[in-house]
Protein backbone atom coordinates (compact mmCIF):
# COMPACT_ATOMS: atom_id res chain seq x y z
CA UNK A 1 30.03 13.22 -14.89
CA UNK A 2 27.33 15.62 -13.62
CA UNK A 3 25.58 14.08 -10.76
CA UNK A 4 22.58 16.27 -11.05
CA UNK A 5 22.17 15.56 -14.77
CA UNK A 6 22.30 11.80 -14.07
CA UNK A 7 19.65 12.26 -11.39
CA UNK A 8 17.51 14.17 -13.75
CA UNK A 9 17.89 11.50 -16.41
CA UNK A 10 16.65 8.88 -13.92
CA UNK A 11 13.61 11.00 -13.03
CA UNK A 12 12.70 11.55 -16.73
CA UNK A 13 12.94 7.86 -17.42
CA UNK A 14 10.69 7.14 -14.37
CA UNK A 15 8.12 9.76 -15.51
CA UNK A 16 8.10 8.57 -19.21
CA UNK A 17 8.34 12.09 -20.70
CA UNK A 18 9.86 15.48 -20.15
CA UNK A 19 6.50 17.07 -19.53
CA UNK A 20 5.55 14.56 -16.79
CA UNK A 21 9.03 14.89 -15.21
CA UNK A 22 8.72 18.76 -15.46
CA UNK A 23 5.30 18.66 -13.63
CA UNK A 24 6.64 16.42 -10.84
CA UNK A 25 9.84 18.23 -10.30
CA UNK A 26 8.92 21.81 -10.98
CA UNK A 27 11.81 22.09 -13.43
CA UNK A 28 11.34 23.60 -16.92
CA UNK A 29 11.25 21.15 -19.76
CA UNK A 30 14.04 23.29 -21.39
CA UNK A 31 16.33 22.70 -18.40
CA UNK A 32 15.66 18.98 -18.33
CA UNK A 33 16.38 18.63 -22.01
CA UNK A 34 19.49 20.68 -21.88
CA UNK A 35 20.94 18.81 -18.78
CA UNK A 36 20.36 15.36 -20.52
CA UNK A 37 21.73 16.64 -23.80
CA UNK A 38 24.85 17.55 -21.92
CA UNK A 39 24.96 14.19 -20.12
CA UNK A 40 24.80 12.45 -23.64
CA UNK A 41 27.55 14.64 -24.92
CA UNK A 42 29.74 13.86 -21.87
CA UNK A 43 29.19 10.12 -22.27
CA UNK A 44 29.24 10.26 -26.08
CA UNK A 45 26.11 8.12 -26.28
CA UNK A 46 22.41 8.47 -26.92
CA UNK A 47 20.46 7.82 -23.75
CA UNK A 48 16.87 8.54 -24.76
CA UNK A 49 14.71 7.93 -27.65
CA UNK A 50 12.31 10.98 -28.04
CA UNK A 51 8.93 10.88 -29.69
CA UNK A 52 5.66 12.63 -29.56
CA UNK A 53 4.40 9.96 -27.00
CA UNK A 54 7.27 10.61 -24.61
CA UNK A 55 10.64 9.09 -24.13
CA UNK A 56 12.21 5.78 -23.44
CA UNK A 57 15.81 4.70 -22.81
CA UNK A 58 17.95 3.32 -25.60
CA UNK A 59 19.62 0.03 -25.16
CA UNK A 60 22.61 1.75 -23.66
CA UNK A 61 20.45 4.20 -21.80
CA UNK A 62 18.62 1.35 -20.07
CA UNK A 63 22.00 -0.23 -19.16
CA UNK A 64 23.12 3.23 -17.69
CA UNK A 65 19.86 3.58 -15.92
CA UNK A 66 20.05 0.31 -14.21
CA UNK A 67 23.63 0.89 -13.08
CA UNK A 68 23.39 4.53 -12.08
CA UNK A 69 20.07 4.38 -10.39
CA UNK A 70 21.08 2.53 -7.22
CA UNK A 71 24.11 4.86 -6.77
CA UNK A 72 21.95 7.90 -7.12
CA UNK A 73 19.48 6.65 -4.63
CA UNK A 74 22.25 5.66 -2.16
CA UNK A 75 23.61 9.24 -2.37
CA UNK A 76 20.15 10.74 -1.89
CA UNK A 77 19.64 8.55 1.20
CA UNK A 78 22.89 9.52 2.57
CA UNK A 79 22.17 13.24 1.94
CA UNK A 80 18.72 12.88 3.64
CA UNK A 81 20.24 11.11 6.69
CA UNK A 82 22.58 14.05 7.49
CA UNK A 83 20.13 16.90 6.56
CA UNK A 84 16.76 15.95 8.05
CA UNK A 85 17.82 14.84 11.58
CA UNK A 86 17.04 11.26 10.62
CA UNK A 87 13.38 12.07 9.82
CA UNK A 88 12.31 10.19 6.76
CA UNK A 89 10.92 12.53 4.08
CA UNK A 90 9.76 12.13 0.48
CA UNK A 91 7.05 10.40 -1.53
CA UNK A 92 6.17 6.80 -1.82
CA UNK A 93 4.23 5.51 -4.94
CA UNK A 94 2.32 2.32 -4.09
CA UNK A 95 -0.08 -0.13 -5.80
CA UNK A 96 -2.68 -2.26 -4.20
CA UNK A 97 -5.52 -4.45 -5.47
CA UNK A 98 -9.01 -2.87 -5.74
CA UNK A 99 -11.31 -2.77 -2.72
CA UNK A 100 -8.49 -3.98 -0.62
CA UNK A 101 -9.81 -2.40 2.61
CA UNK A 102 -7.33 -4.11 4.90
CA UNK A 103 -4.59 -1.93 3.57
CA UNK A 104 -6.21 1.50 4.30
CA UNK A 105 -5.83 1.02 7.98
CA UNK A 106 -2.11 0.05 7.48
CA UNK A 107 -1.36 3.19 5.41
CA UNK A 108 -2.99 5.43 7.98
CA UNK A 109 -0.85 3.85 10.72
CA UNK A 110 2.22 4.07 8.53
CA UNK A 111 1.81 7.86 7.91
CA UNK A 112 1.14 8.37 11.66
CA UNK A 113 4.53 6.87 12.33
CA UNK A 114 6.16 8.65 9.41
CA UNK A 115 4.26 11.98 8.96
CA UNK A 116 6.77 13.44 6.57
CA UNK A 117 6.34 10.73 4.09
CA UNK A 118 3.80 11.44 1.40
CA UNK A 119 1.95 8.57 -0.11
CA UNK A 120 0.35 8.09 -3.52
CA UNK A 121 -1.63 4.72 -3.61
CA UNK A 122 -2.90 3.44 -6.99
CA UNK A 123 -5.74 0.97 -6.68
CA UNK A 124 -6.52 -1.16 -9.70
CA UNK A 125 -7.06 -4.77 -10.85
CA UNK A 126 -4.42 -4.14 -13.53
CA UNK A 127 -0.89 -5.52 -12.68
CA UNK A 128 1.10 -2.40 -12.82
CA UNK A 129 4.64 -2.23 -14.51
CA UNK A 130 6.82 -1.12 -11.65
CA UNK A 131 9.20 0.52 -14.12
CA UNK A 132 6.79 2.09 -16.56
CA UNK A 133 4.39 3.33 -13.98
CA UNK A 134 7.00 4.48 -11.58
CA UNK A 135 5.73 2.40 -8.69
CA UNK A 136 7.92 1.76 -5.71
CA UNK A 137 6.12 -1.19 -4.19
CA UNK A 138 3.11 -3.15 -5.14
CA UNK A 139 0.99 -5.43 -3.24
CA UNK A 140 -0.03 -8.54 -5.07
CA UNK A 141 -2.43 -11.49 -4.08
CA UNK A 142 -1.96 -14.96 -5.32
CA UNK A 143 0.86 -16.67 -7.17
CA UNK A 144 3.41 -14.59 -8.91
CA UNK A 145 4.22 -15.30 -12.51
CA UNK A 146 7.27 -13.24 -13.04
CA UNK A 147 10.90 -13.29 -12.14
CA UNK A 148 11.49 -9.52 -12.83
CA UNK A 149 10.66 -8.42 -9.22
CA UNK A 150 11.80 -9.14 -5.68
CA UNK A 151 8.92 -10.61 -3.77
CA UNK A 152 8.62 -10.31 -0.02
CA UNK A 153 6.05 -12.76 1.47
CA UNK A 154 3.88 -11.09 3.91
CA UNK A 155 1.01 -13.31 4.93
CA UNK A 156 -1.48 -15.82 3.67
CA UNK A 157 -5.08 -14.86 3.04
CA UNK A 158 -8.00 -17.31 3.07
CA UNK A 159 -11.19 -17.07 0.96
CA UNK A 160 -14.52 -18.11 2.49
CA UNK A 161 -17.90 -18.92 1.02
CA UNK A 162 -20.57 -17.09 2.67
CA UNK A 163 -24.39 -16.44 2.45
CA UNK A 164 -27.06 -14.64 4.51
CA UNK A 165 -29.32 -16.55 7.06
CA UNK A 166 -32.30 -15.65 4.89
CA UNK A 167 -30.71 -17.27 1.76
CA UNK A 168 -29.90 -20.49 3.70
CA UNK A 169 -33.45 -20.70 5.06
CA UNK A 170 -34.76 -20.61 1.61
CA UNK A 171 -32.37 -22.89 -0.14
CA UNK A 172 -30.89 -24.97 2.62
CA UNK A 173 -27.16 -25.54 3.50
CA UNK A 174 -24.99 -27.08 0.70
CA UNK A 175 -22.75 -29.90 1.91
CA UNK A 176 -20.52 -30.07 -1.24
CA UNK A 177 -19.19 -27.82 -3.91
CA UNK A 178 -21.35 -29.63 -6.52
CA UNK A 179 -24.45 -28.83 -4.47
CA UNK A 180 -23.43 -25.33 -4.00
CA UNK A 181 -22.85 -24.86 -7.79
CA UNK A 182 -26.64 -25.50 -8.27
CA UNK A 183 -27.54 -22.55 -6.11
CA UNK A 184 -27.46 -18.75 -7.09
CA UNK A 185 -23.82 -17.71 -7.17
CA UNK A 186 -22.35 -14.24 -7.01
CA UNK A 187 -18.82 -14.00 -8.35
CA UNK A 188 -15.93 -11.80 -8.87
CA UNK A 189 -15.19 -11.21 -12.54
CA UNK A 190 -12.69 -9.18 -14.46
CA UNK A 191 -13.29 -8.00 -18.03
CA UNK A 192 -12.97 -10.72 -20.51
CA UNK A 193 -12.99 -13.54 -17.83
CA UNK A 194 -15.15 -16.45 -18.82
CA UNK A 195 -14.01 -19.39 -16.95
CA UNK A 196 -15.65 -19.94 -13.51
CA UNK A 197 -14.33 -22.91 -11.60
CA UNK A 198 -13.78 -23.81 -8.00
CA UNK A 199 -10.87 -26.21 -6.96
CA UNK A 200 -10.62 -28.02 -3.68
CA UNK A 201 -7.90 -30.64 -3.74
CA UNK A 202 -8.51 -32.82 -6.79
CA UNK A 203 -12.16 -31.71 -7.09
CA UNK A 204 -12.95 -29.12 -9.80
CA UNK A 205 -16.48 -27.76 -10.13
CA UNK A 206 -17.57 -25.39 -12.88
CA UNK A 207 -20.35 -22.88 -12.12
CA UNK A 208 -22.10 -20.01 -13.75
CA UNK A 209 -22.82 -16.88 -11.67
CA UNK A 210 -25.97 -15.06 -12.06
CA UNK A 211 -24.39 -11.85 -11.05
CA UNK A 212 -20.63 -10.90 -11.25
CA UNK A 213 -18.72 -7.72 -10.72
CA UNK A 214 -15.11 -6.55 -9.98
CA UNK A 215 -16.31 -4.52 -6.92
CA UNK A 216 -16.15 -6.37 -3.62
CA UNK A 217 -18.69 -3.90 -2.03
CA UNK A 218 -21.27 -5.09 -4.78
CA UNK A 219 -20.62 -8.77 -3.88
CA UNK A 220 -21.17 -8.01 -0.18
CA UNK A 221 -24.34 -6.15 -0.86
CA UNK A 222 -25.86 -8.93 -2.92
CA UNK A 223 -24.90 -11.39 -0.28
CA UNK A 224 -26.38 -9.34 2.52
CA UNK A 225 -29.56 -9.03 0.37
CA UNK A 226 -29.92 -12.75 0.37
CA UNK A 227 -29.34 -12.97 -3.40
CA UNK A 228 -26.77 -15.74 -3.50
CA UNK A 229 -23.52 -17.28 -2.28
CA UNK A 230 -20.27 -15.36 -2.59
CA UNK A 231 -16.59 -16.05 -2.11
CA UNK A 232 -14.83 -13.32 0.01
CA UNK A 233 -11.52 -12.82 1.47
CA UNK A 234 -11.43 -13.52 5.27
CA UNK A 235 -10.83 -10.00 6.30
CA UNK A 236 -13.77 -8.74 4.13
CA UNK A 237 -16.07 -11.46 5.59
CA UNK A 238 -15.03 -11.16 9.14
CA UNK A 239 -17.24 -8.31 10.31
CA UNK A 240 -20.34 -9.73 8.69
CA UNK A 241 -19.65 -13.29 10.20
CA UNK A 242 -19.22 -11.76 13.64
CA UNK A 243 -22.47 -9.80 13.35
CA UNK A 244 -24.31 -12.84 12.18
CA UNK A 245 -25.41 -11.20 8.96
CA UNK A 246 -23.43 -13.72 6.81
CA UNK A 247 -22.77 -17.34 7.59
CA UNK A 248 -19.76 -19.45 6.43
CA UNK A 249 -20.49 -22.38 4.08
CA UNK A 250 -18.43 -25.49 3.79
CA UNK A 251 -15.84 -24.40 6.44
CA UNK A 252 -12.53 -26.21 5.90
CA UNK A 253 -13.64 -27.90 2.74
CA UNK A 254 -13.92 -25.06 0.15
CA UNK A 255 -11.51 -22.55 1.68
CA UNK A 256 -8.59 -21.32 -0.54
CA UNK A 257 -5.24 -19.96 0.68
CA UNK A 258 -3.81 -17.01 -1.25
CA UNK A 259 -0.29 -15.75 -0.57
CA UNK A 260 0.18 -11.96 -0.19
CA UNK A 261 3.53 -10.49 -1.45
CA UNK A 262 5.08 -7.04 -1.45
CA UNK A 263 7.03 -6.61 -4.74
CA UNK A 264 9.58 -4.15 -6.00
CA UNK A 265 11.84 -3.89 -8.95
CA UNK A 266 14.79 -6.29 -8.95
CA UNK A 267 17.26 -3.78 -10.48
CA UNK A 268 16.33 -1.07 -8.01
CA UNK A 269 18.26 -0.55 -4.69
CA UNK A 270 15.42 -0.15 -2.13
CA UNK A 271 15.44 3.51 -0.77
CA UNK A 272 15.20 4.29 2.91
CA UNK A 273 11.51 5.06 2.29
CA UNK A 274 10.87 1.70 0.68
CA UNK A 275 12.82 -0.13 3.37
CA UNK A 276 10.81 1.67 6.02
CA UNK A 277 7.54 0.69 4.34
CA UNK A 278 8.56 -2.97 3.94
CA UNK A 279 9.54 -3.24 7.49
CA UNK A 280 6.34 -1.57 8.67
CA UNK A 281 4.15 -3.89 6.61
CA UNK A 282 6.07 -6.92 8.02
CA UNK A 283 5.55 -5.68 11.57
CA UNK A 284 1.91 -4.99 10.94
CA UNK A 285 1.19 -8.35 9.39
CA UNK A 286 2.90 -10.08 12.31
CA UNK A 287 0.48 -8.36 14.58
CA UNK A 288 -2.56 -9.64 12.59
CA UNK A 289 -1.33 -13.24 12.66
């Protein structure tokens, strides 16, 4: 079997189309098509279903992909280890939640340590498909609801309720969730979300925000402007609490703990780049704790 043809097959599947793979690799579409046709003839099996929208592996093509990809990556790692003087090189494709400011500092430090690793970081509230979107590692907040990934626990984040001193002076300091629900609330909201509820132990309180957005900067600006109470992740709230521009409400009563995981595809052998990123993130998180 032609190693290069198998490698190109993996890259075409990851890209989702011949044209996207051609753009990423700088290899003509005709060359990619010819090499994969030759691979299919060698194996005597159709590996790809082709359409106007792109390509996807057949059932046997998917089996071949899952079995060959780890071997291809191991060979590429071995080649890099003897040809680059042990300097990690390549490109990482990452995904993080939107407005997750904590991670920008981490990525800057990561690339300072590994200057030859290029990083593409996709930021969106959409839960990416690691296979379809070609993402190496995704950062996810909260409970995971899938068995299709390997999840590496990283740290636990805490959410805090905060408001400005001016807001508290006007409305007073609430002592319970029920009291807080009667005050102006600013909330995080995704498209088509309609259920707003706080949970603390056995207590569940429904509330209706007067302003909601999926942008944490908007939430903070409204809170700083004294417009209402907002729930923020601890790292987002910390500088404003330290400056006194925001004050924490119901400390210890209404806080919520959220696990933070790094996830990557279960079927995929983690490359040297992925392993370096996972190890760096673990080391970085330990320094914060």
